[in-house]
XYZ file of C-alpha atoms in Angstrom:
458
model
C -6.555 -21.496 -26.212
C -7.898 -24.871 -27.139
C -10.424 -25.140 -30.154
C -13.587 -26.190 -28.441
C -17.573 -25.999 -28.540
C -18.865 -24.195 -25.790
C -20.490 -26.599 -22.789
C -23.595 -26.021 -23.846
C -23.368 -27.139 -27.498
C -21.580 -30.278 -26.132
C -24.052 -31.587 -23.263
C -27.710 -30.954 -23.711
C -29.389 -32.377 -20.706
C -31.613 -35.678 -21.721
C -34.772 -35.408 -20.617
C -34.874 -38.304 -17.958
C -31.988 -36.278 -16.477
C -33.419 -34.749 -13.385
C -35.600 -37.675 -12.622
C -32.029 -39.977 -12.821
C -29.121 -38.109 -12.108
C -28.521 -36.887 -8.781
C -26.354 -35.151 -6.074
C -25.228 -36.984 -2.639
C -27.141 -34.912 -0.562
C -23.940 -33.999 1.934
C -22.760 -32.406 -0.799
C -25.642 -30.375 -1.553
C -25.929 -29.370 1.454
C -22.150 -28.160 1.629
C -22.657 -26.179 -1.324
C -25.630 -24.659 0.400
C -23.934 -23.494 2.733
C -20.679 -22.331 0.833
C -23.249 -20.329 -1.022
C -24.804 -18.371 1.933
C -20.903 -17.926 3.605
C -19.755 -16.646 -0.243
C -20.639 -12.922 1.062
C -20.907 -10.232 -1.727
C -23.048 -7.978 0.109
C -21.866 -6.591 3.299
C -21.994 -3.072 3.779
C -18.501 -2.758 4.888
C -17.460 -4.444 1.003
C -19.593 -1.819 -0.572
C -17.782 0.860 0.851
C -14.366 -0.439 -0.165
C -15.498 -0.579 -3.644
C -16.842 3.733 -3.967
C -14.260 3.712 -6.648
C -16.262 1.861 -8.747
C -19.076 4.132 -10.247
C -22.403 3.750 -9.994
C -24.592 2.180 -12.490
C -27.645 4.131 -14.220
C -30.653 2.258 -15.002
C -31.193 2.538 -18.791
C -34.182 4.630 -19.199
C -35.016 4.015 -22.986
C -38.056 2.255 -24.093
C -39.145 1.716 -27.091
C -39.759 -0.706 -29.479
C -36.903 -3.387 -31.236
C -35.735 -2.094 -33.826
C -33.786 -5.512 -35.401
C -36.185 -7.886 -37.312
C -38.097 -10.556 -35.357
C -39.175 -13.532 -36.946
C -41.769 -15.389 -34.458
C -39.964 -18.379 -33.142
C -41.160 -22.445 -34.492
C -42.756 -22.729 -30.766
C -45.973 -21.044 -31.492
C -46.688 -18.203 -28.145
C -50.338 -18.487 -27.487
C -51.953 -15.380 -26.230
C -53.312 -14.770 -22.954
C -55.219 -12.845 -20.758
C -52.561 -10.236 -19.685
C -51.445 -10.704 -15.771
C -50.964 -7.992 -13.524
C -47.640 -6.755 -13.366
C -45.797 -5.780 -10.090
C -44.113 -2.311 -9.225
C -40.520 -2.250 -8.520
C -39.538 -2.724 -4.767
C -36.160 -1.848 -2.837
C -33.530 -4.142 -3.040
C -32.472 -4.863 0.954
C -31.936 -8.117 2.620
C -30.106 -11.126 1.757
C -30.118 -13.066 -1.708
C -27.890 -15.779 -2.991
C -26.845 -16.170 -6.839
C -25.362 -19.371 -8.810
C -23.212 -19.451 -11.689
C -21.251 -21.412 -13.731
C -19.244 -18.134 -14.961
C -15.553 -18.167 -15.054
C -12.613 -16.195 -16.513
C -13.969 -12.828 -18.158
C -17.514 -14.117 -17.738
C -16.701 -14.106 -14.328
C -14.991 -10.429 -14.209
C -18.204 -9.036 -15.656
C -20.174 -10.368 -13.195
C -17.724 -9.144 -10.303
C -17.785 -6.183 -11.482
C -21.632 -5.296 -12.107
C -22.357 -7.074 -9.131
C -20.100 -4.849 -7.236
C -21.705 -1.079 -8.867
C -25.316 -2.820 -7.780
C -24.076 -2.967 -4.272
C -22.950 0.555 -4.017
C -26.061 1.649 -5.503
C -27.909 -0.444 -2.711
C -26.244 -0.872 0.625
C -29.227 -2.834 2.386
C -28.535 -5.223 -0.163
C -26.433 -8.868 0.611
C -25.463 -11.068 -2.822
C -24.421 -14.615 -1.398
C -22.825 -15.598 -4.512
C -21.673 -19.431 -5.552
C -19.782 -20.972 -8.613
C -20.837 -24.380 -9.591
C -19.025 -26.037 -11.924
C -21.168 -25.901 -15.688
C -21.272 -29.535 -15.745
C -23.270 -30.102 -12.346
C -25.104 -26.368 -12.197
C -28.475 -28.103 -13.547
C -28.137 -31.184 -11.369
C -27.049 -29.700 -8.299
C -29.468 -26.744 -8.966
C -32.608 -29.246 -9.203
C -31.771 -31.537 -6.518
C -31.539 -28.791 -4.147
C -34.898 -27.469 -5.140
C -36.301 -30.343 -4.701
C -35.276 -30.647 -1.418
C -37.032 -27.724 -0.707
C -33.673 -25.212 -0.607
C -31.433 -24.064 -3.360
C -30.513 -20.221 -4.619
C -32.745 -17.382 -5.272
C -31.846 -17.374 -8.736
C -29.545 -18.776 -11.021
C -27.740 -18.641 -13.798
C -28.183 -21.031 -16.803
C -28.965 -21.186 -20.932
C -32.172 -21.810 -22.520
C -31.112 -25.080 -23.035
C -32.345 -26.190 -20.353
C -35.583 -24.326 -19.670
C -37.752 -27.097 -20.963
C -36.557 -29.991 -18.216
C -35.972 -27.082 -15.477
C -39.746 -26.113 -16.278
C -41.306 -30.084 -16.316
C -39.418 -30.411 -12.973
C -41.260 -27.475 -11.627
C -38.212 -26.603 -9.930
C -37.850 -22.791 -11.920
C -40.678 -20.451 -10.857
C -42.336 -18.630 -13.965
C -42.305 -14.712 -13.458
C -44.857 -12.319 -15.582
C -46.614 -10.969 -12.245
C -43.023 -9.843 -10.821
C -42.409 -7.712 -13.548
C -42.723 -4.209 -13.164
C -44.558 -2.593 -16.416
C -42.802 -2.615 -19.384
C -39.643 -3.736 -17.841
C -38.866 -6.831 -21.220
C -39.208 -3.509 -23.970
C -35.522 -3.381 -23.908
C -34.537 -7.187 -24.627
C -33.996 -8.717 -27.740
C -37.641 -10.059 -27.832
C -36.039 -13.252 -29.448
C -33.978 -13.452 -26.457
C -37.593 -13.143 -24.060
C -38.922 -15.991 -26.496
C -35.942 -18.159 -25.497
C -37.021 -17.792 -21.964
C -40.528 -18.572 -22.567
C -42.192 -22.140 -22.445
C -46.024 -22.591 -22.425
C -47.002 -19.039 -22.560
C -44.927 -18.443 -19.268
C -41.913 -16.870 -18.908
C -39.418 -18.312 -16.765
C -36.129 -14.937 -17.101
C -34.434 -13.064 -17.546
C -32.125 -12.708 -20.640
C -28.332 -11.765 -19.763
C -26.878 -12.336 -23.395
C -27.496 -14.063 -26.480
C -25.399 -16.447 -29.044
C -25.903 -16.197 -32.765
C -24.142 -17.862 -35.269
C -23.096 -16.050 -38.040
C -20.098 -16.257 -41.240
C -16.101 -15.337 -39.694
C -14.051 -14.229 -42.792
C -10.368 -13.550 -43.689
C -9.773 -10.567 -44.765
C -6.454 -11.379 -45.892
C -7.466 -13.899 -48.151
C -10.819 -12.554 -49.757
C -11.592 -8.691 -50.949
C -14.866 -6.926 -50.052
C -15.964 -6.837 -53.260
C -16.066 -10.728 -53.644
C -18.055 -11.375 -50.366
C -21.009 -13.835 -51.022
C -24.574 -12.560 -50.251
C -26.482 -15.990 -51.387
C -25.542 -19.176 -50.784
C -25.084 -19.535 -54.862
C -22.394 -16.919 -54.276
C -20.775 -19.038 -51.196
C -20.761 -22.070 -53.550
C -19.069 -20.763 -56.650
C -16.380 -18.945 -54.610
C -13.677 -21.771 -54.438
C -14.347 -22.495 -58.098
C -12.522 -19.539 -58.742
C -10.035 -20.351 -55.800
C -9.847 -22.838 -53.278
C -8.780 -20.419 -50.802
C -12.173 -18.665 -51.133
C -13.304 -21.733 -49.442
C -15.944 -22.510 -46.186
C -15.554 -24.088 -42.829
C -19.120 -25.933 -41.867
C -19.582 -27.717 -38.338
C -21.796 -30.464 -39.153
C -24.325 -30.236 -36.680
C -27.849 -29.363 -36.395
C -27.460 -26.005 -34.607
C -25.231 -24.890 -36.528
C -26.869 -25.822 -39.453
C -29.886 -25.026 -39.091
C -29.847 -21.561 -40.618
C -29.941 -23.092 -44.084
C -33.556 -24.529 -43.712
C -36.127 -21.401 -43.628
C -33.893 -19.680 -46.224
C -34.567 -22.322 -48.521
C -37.980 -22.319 -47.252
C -38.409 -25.805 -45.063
C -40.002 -25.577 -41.419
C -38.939 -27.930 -38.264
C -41.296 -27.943 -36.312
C -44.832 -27.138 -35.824
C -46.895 -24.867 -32.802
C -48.505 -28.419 -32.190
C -44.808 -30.083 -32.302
C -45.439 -32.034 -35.420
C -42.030 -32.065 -37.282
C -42.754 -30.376 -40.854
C -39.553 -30.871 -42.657
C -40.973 -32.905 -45.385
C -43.475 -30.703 -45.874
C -41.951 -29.210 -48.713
C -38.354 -29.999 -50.548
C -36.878 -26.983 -48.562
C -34.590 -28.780 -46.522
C -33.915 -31.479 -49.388
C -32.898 -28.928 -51.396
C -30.683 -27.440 -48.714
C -29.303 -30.576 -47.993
C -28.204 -30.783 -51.356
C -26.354 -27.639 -51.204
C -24.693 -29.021 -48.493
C -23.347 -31.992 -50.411
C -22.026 -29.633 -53.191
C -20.459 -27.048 -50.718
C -18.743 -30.320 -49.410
C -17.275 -31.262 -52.531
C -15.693 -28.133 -53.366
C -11.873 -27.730 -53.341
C -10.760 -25.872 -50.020
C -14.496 -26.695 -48.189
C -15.169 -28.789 -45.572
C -18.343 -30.109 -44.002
C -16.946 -31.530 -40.738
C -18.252 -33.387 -37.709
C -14.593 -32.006 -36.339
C -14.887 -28.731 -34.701
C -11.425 -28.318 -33.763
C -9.986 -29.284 -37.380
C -12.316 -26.530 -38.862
C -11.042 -23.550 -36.725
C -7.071 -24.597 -36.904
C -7.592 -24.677 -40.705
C -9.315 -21.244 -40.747
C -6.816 -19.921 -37.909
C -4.048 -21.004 -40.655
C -5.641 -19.566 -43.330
C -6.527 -22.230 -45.408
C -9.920 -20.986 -46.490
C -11.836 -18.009 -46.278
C -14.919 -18.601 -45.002
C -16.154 -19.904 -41.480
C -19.316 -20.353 -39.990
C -19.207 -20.121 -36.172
C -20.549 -18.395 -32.754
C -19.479 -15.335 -30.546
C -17.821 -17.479 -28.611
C -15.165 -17.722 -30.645
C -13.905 -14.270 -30.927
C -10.780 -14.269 -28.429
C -9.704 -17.698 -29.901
C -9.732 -16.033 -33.640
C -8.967 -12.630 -33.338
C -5.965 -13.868 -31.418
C -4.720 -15.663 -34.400
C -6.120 -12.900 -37.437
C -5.855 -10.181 -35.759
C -7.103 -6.999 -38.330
C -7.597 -9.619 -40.708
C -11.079 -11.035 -38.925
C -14.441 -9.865 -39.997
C -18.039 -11.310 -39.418
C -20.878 -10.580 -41.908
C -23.978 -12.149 -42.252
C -24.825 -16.060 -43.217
C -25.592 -16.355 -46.880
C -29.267 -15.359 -48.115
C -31.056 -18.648 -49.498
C -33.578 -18.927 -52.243
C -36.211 -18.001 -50.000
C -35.175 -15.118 -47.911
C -32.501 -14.552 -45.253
C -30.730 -17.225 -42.910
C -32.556 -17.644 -39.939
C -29.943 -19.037 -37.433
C -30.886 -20.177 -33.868
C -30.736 -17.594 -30.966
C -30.136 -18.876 -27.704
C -30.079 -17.424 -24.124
C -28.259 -17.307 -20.946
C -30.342 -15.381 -18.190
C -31.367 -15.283 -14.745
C -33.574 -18.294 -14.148
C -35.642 -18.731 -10.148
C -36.472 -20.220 -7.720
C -39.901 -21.742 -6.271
C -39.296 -21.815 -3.274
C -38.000 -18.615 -2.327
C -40.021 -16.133 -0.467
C -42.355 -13.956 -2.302
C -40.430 -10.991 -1.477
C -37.131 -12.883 -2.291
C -38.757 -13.649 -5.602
C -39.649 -10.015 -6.518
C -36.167 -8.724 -5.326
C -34.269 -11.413 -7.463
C -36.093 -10.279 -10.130
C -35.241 -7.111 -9.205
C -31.918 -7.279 -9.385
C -32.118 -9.841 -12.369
C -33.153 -6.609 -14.284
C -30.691 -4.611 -12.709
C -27.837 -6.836 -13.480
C -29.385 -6.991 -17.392
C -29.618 -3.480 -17.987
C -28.241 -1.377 -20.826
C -24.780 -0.010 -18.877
C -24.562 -3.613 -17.358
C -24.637 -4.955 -20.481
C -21.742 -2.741 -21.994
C -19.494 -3.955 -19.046
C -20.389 -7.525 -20.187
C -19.655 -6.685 -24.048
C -16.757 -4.902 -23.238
C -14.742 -7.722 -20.653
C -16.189 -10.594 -21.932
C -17.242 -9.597 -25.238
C -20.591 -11.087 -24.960
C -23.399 -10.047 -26.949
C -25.848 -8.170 -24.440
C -29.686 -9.192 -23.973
C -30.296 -5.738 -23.957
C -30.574 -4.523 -27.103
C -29.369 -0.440 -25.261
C -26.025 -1.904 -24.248
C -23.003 -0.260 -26.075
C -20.645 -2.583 -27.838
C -18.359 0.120 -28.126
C -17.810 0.341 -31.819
C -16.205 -3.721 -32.048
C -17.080 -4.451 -35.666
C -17.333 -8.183 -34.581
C -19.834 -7.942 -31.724
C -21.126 -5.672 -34.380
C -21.653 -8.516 -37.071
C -23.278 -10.868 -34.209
C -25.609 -8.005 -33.528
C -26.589 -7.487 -36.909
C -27.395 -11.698 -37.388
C -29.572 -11.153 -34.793
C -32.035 -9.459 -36.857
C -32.429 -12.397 -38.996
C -32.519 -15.122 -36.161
C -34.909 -17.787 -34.651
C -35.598 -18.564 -31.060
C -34.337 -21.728 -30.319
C -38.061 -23.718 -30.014
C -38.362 -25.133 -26.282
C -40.627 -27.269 -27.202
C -40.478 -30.974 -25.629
C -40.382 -32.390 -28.944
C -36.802 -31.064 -29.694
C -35.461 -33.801 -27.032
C -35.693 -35.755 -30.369
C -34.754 -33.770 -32.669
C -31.366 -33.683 -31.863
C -30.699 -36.865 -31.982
C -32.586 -37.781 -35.774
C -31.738 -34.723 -37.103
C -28.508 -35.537 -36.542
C -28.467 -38.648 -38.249
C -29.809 -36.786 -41.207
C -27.409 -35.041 -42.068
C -23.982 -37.425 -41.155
C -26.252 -39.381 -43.538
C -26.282 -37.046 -46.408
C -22.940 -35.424 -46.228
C -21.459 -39.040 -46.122
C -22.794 -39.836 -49.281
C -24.975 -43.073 -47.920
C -28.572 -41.780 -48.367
C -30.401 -39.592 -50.696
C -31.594 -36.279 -49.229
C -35.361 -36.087 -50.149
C -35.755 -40.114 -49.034
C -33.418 -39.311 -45.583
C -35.527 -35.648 -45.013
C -38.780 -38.331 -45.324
C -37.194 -40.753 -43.206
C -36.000 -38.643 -40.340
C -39.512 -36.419 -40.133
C -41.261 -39.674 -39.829
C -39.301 -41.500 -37.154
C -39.075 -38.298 -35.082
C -43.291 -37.890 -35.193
C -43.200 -41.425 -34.300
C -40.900 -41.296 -31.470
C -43.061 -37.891 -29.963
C -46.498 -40.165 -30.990
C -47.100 -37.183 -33.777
């Protein structure tokens, strides 16, 4: 398996994207209609599949019980909306994806246990490649067709939502149907006080360790412990992607703030992320440690055992635990000065469509629940080891789903805000800046708050 980001940490849509980029509209139309002829639903499929068994709607409720910090995108209040009552699921929907391999099996297979469970009901399901889902997705909206729902991460919601072509959905949803979701996972899904899906499963990062090469007892809890590890032994050493989202983590625990519930950027508000920056450098110049813009260098080097320590998502696991075996464990990022880590959460759920039917709207988010629920959710930990929106789902005892689950706790929604089309970008600039040794950290933090205001007219 090759060592590489997943598609969504490589190709965040720009935000002239929809208005730029588009499909030949032949071939939108043909995958219309390869959609609507890609048949899950027939009654006559259902019956071939009564081996399968039939999946039970999770019937807990109650509150989360992991540790919710409220996301940088400040969720304003509202009047509350009237919430619809569930509805049969009968007639004829159509699904896109961008799932493959074990993603892909999951999805056969819970799609397969809803159709037993309702026999009036006809899934028209089509793959779209993850590199033209969003495109392909809008255009055909905007033509005034497209799926009932689809598919797609969180990184997206915010130009999905400014196209208007993803239809927001708090008066579909039966009562109290988002108490079993990760409510940091709900946040993801949320822009402008309107929520726009449903969560399928959630990526964390969170600290991969060799077991081999490091005993319990030595495992860092702060990042003072992290630092003075390879001065003991270089093998005791960290892997760090240089990027901001993986990254990120490091700023609210030494106390510094991104971004604002107005969208002003706040990280020279206080010498939080200075200082963090700074720790950054001197991680860097340890023995064994590396603070690398090169993804793929950092995993073969921690596949081959040549330090401890490495700081990566869920998405990883088959890749790893292929090469450690046993020997791979997950515990949580380093504490800073301040309190805990706070990575980034993010989201892949059901997203929908405008233009659909009211009826087709409250079915899709129908089944969008259905599909999300707690014994749906095992199946997707279980074959694809994802880590399930629902916070019911069973991981079945896999101590490194486990770990993921228990970062969680400690995470961030990633802000959807439109000021973090930016971000990116400055941010990072900051810190290729610092961790090349060509500008000072306080003077760069300065720097990059004041050109990303400037470029959002802050």
């Amino acid at each position: 398996m090759s060592s590489k980001l997943p598609n969504h940490l490589l190709h965040p849509i720009p935000k002239t994207y929809f208005a730029v980029h588009r499909l030949p509209l032949l071939l939108l139309i043909f995958c219309i209609m390869l959609a609507l002829n890609a048949c899950w639903g027939s009654r006559d499929d259902a019956a071939q599949q009564s081996d399968l068994p039939v999946d039970q709607q999770s019937s807990s409720q109650s509150e989360s019980n992991g540790a919710s910090e409220q996301s940088d995108e400040q969720i304003v209040e509202a009047t509350p909306i009237p919430t619809a009552t569930p509805i049969p699921l009968s007639g004829d929907l159509v699904l896109w994806h961008s799932w493959s391999g074990a993603d892909a099996e999951a999805l056969e297979k819970v799609l397969a246990t809803t159709l037993l469970a309702y026999p009036e009901l006809t899934i028209n399901t089509l793959f779209v490649a993850y590199n033209n889902l969003a495109q392909g997705y809008a255009e055909a909206v905007q033509n005034g067709s497209g799926p009932d729902l689809v598919l797609m991460p969180n990184w997206w919601l915010g130009d999905l939502a400014a196209a208007g072509v993803i239809a927001p959905i708090d008066a579909l949803l039966p009562p109290r149907a988002l108490d079993p979701y990760w409510p940091e996972t709900v946040k993801n899904l949320r822009r402008s006080n309107q929520l726009y899906g449903i969560p399928a499963y959630f990526e964390v990062i969170s600290l991969f360790y060799n077991q081999r090469l490091i005993d319990n007892a030595l495992l860092p809890g702060t990042t003072t412990e992290l630092l003075a590890l390879p001065q003991q032994n270089p093998s005791f050493g960290v892997g760090l992607y240089n990027s901001l989202y993986f990254l990120y983590w490091g700023i609210p625990a030494y106390g510094g703030q991104l971004i604002g519930a107005d969208g002003t950027i706040l990280l020279d508000q206080n010498d939080g992320t200075a200082n963090f920056l700074n720790w950054l450098v001197q991680i860097n110049q340890r023995s064994g440690s590396y603070v690398d813009t090169d993804y793929g260098m950092l995993v073969d080097r921690f596949k081959k055992g040549e330090f401890a320590f490495f700081v990566d998502g869920p998405w990883s696991i088959p890749e790893l635990r292929g090469a450690l075996g046993d020997d791979l464990g997950v515990m949580l990022l380093p504490a800073g000065p301040t309190g805990p880590a706070r990575p980034w959460m993010s989201t892949e759920g059901f997203l929908f469509n405008p233009n659909s039917s009211q009826q087709n709207k409250m079915m899709a988010v129908q089944l969008a629940l259905r599909l999300t629920n707690a014994e749906n959710g095992t199946v997707l930990a279980q074959q694809a080891s994802r880590l399930p929106a629902n916070q019911w789902a069973s991981i079945n005892g896999d101590p490194l789903l486990e770990g993921f689950r228990r970062q969680a706790g400690t995470a961030h929604a990633m802000p959807n805000a439109a000021e973090m089309a930016e971000v990116w970008g400055y941010g990072g600039d900051m810190l290729i800046k610092v961790l090349n040794g060509v500008a000072d950290p306080s003077t760069t933090v300065i720097e990059t708050a004041a050109l990303i205001n400037e470029a959002n007219q802050k």
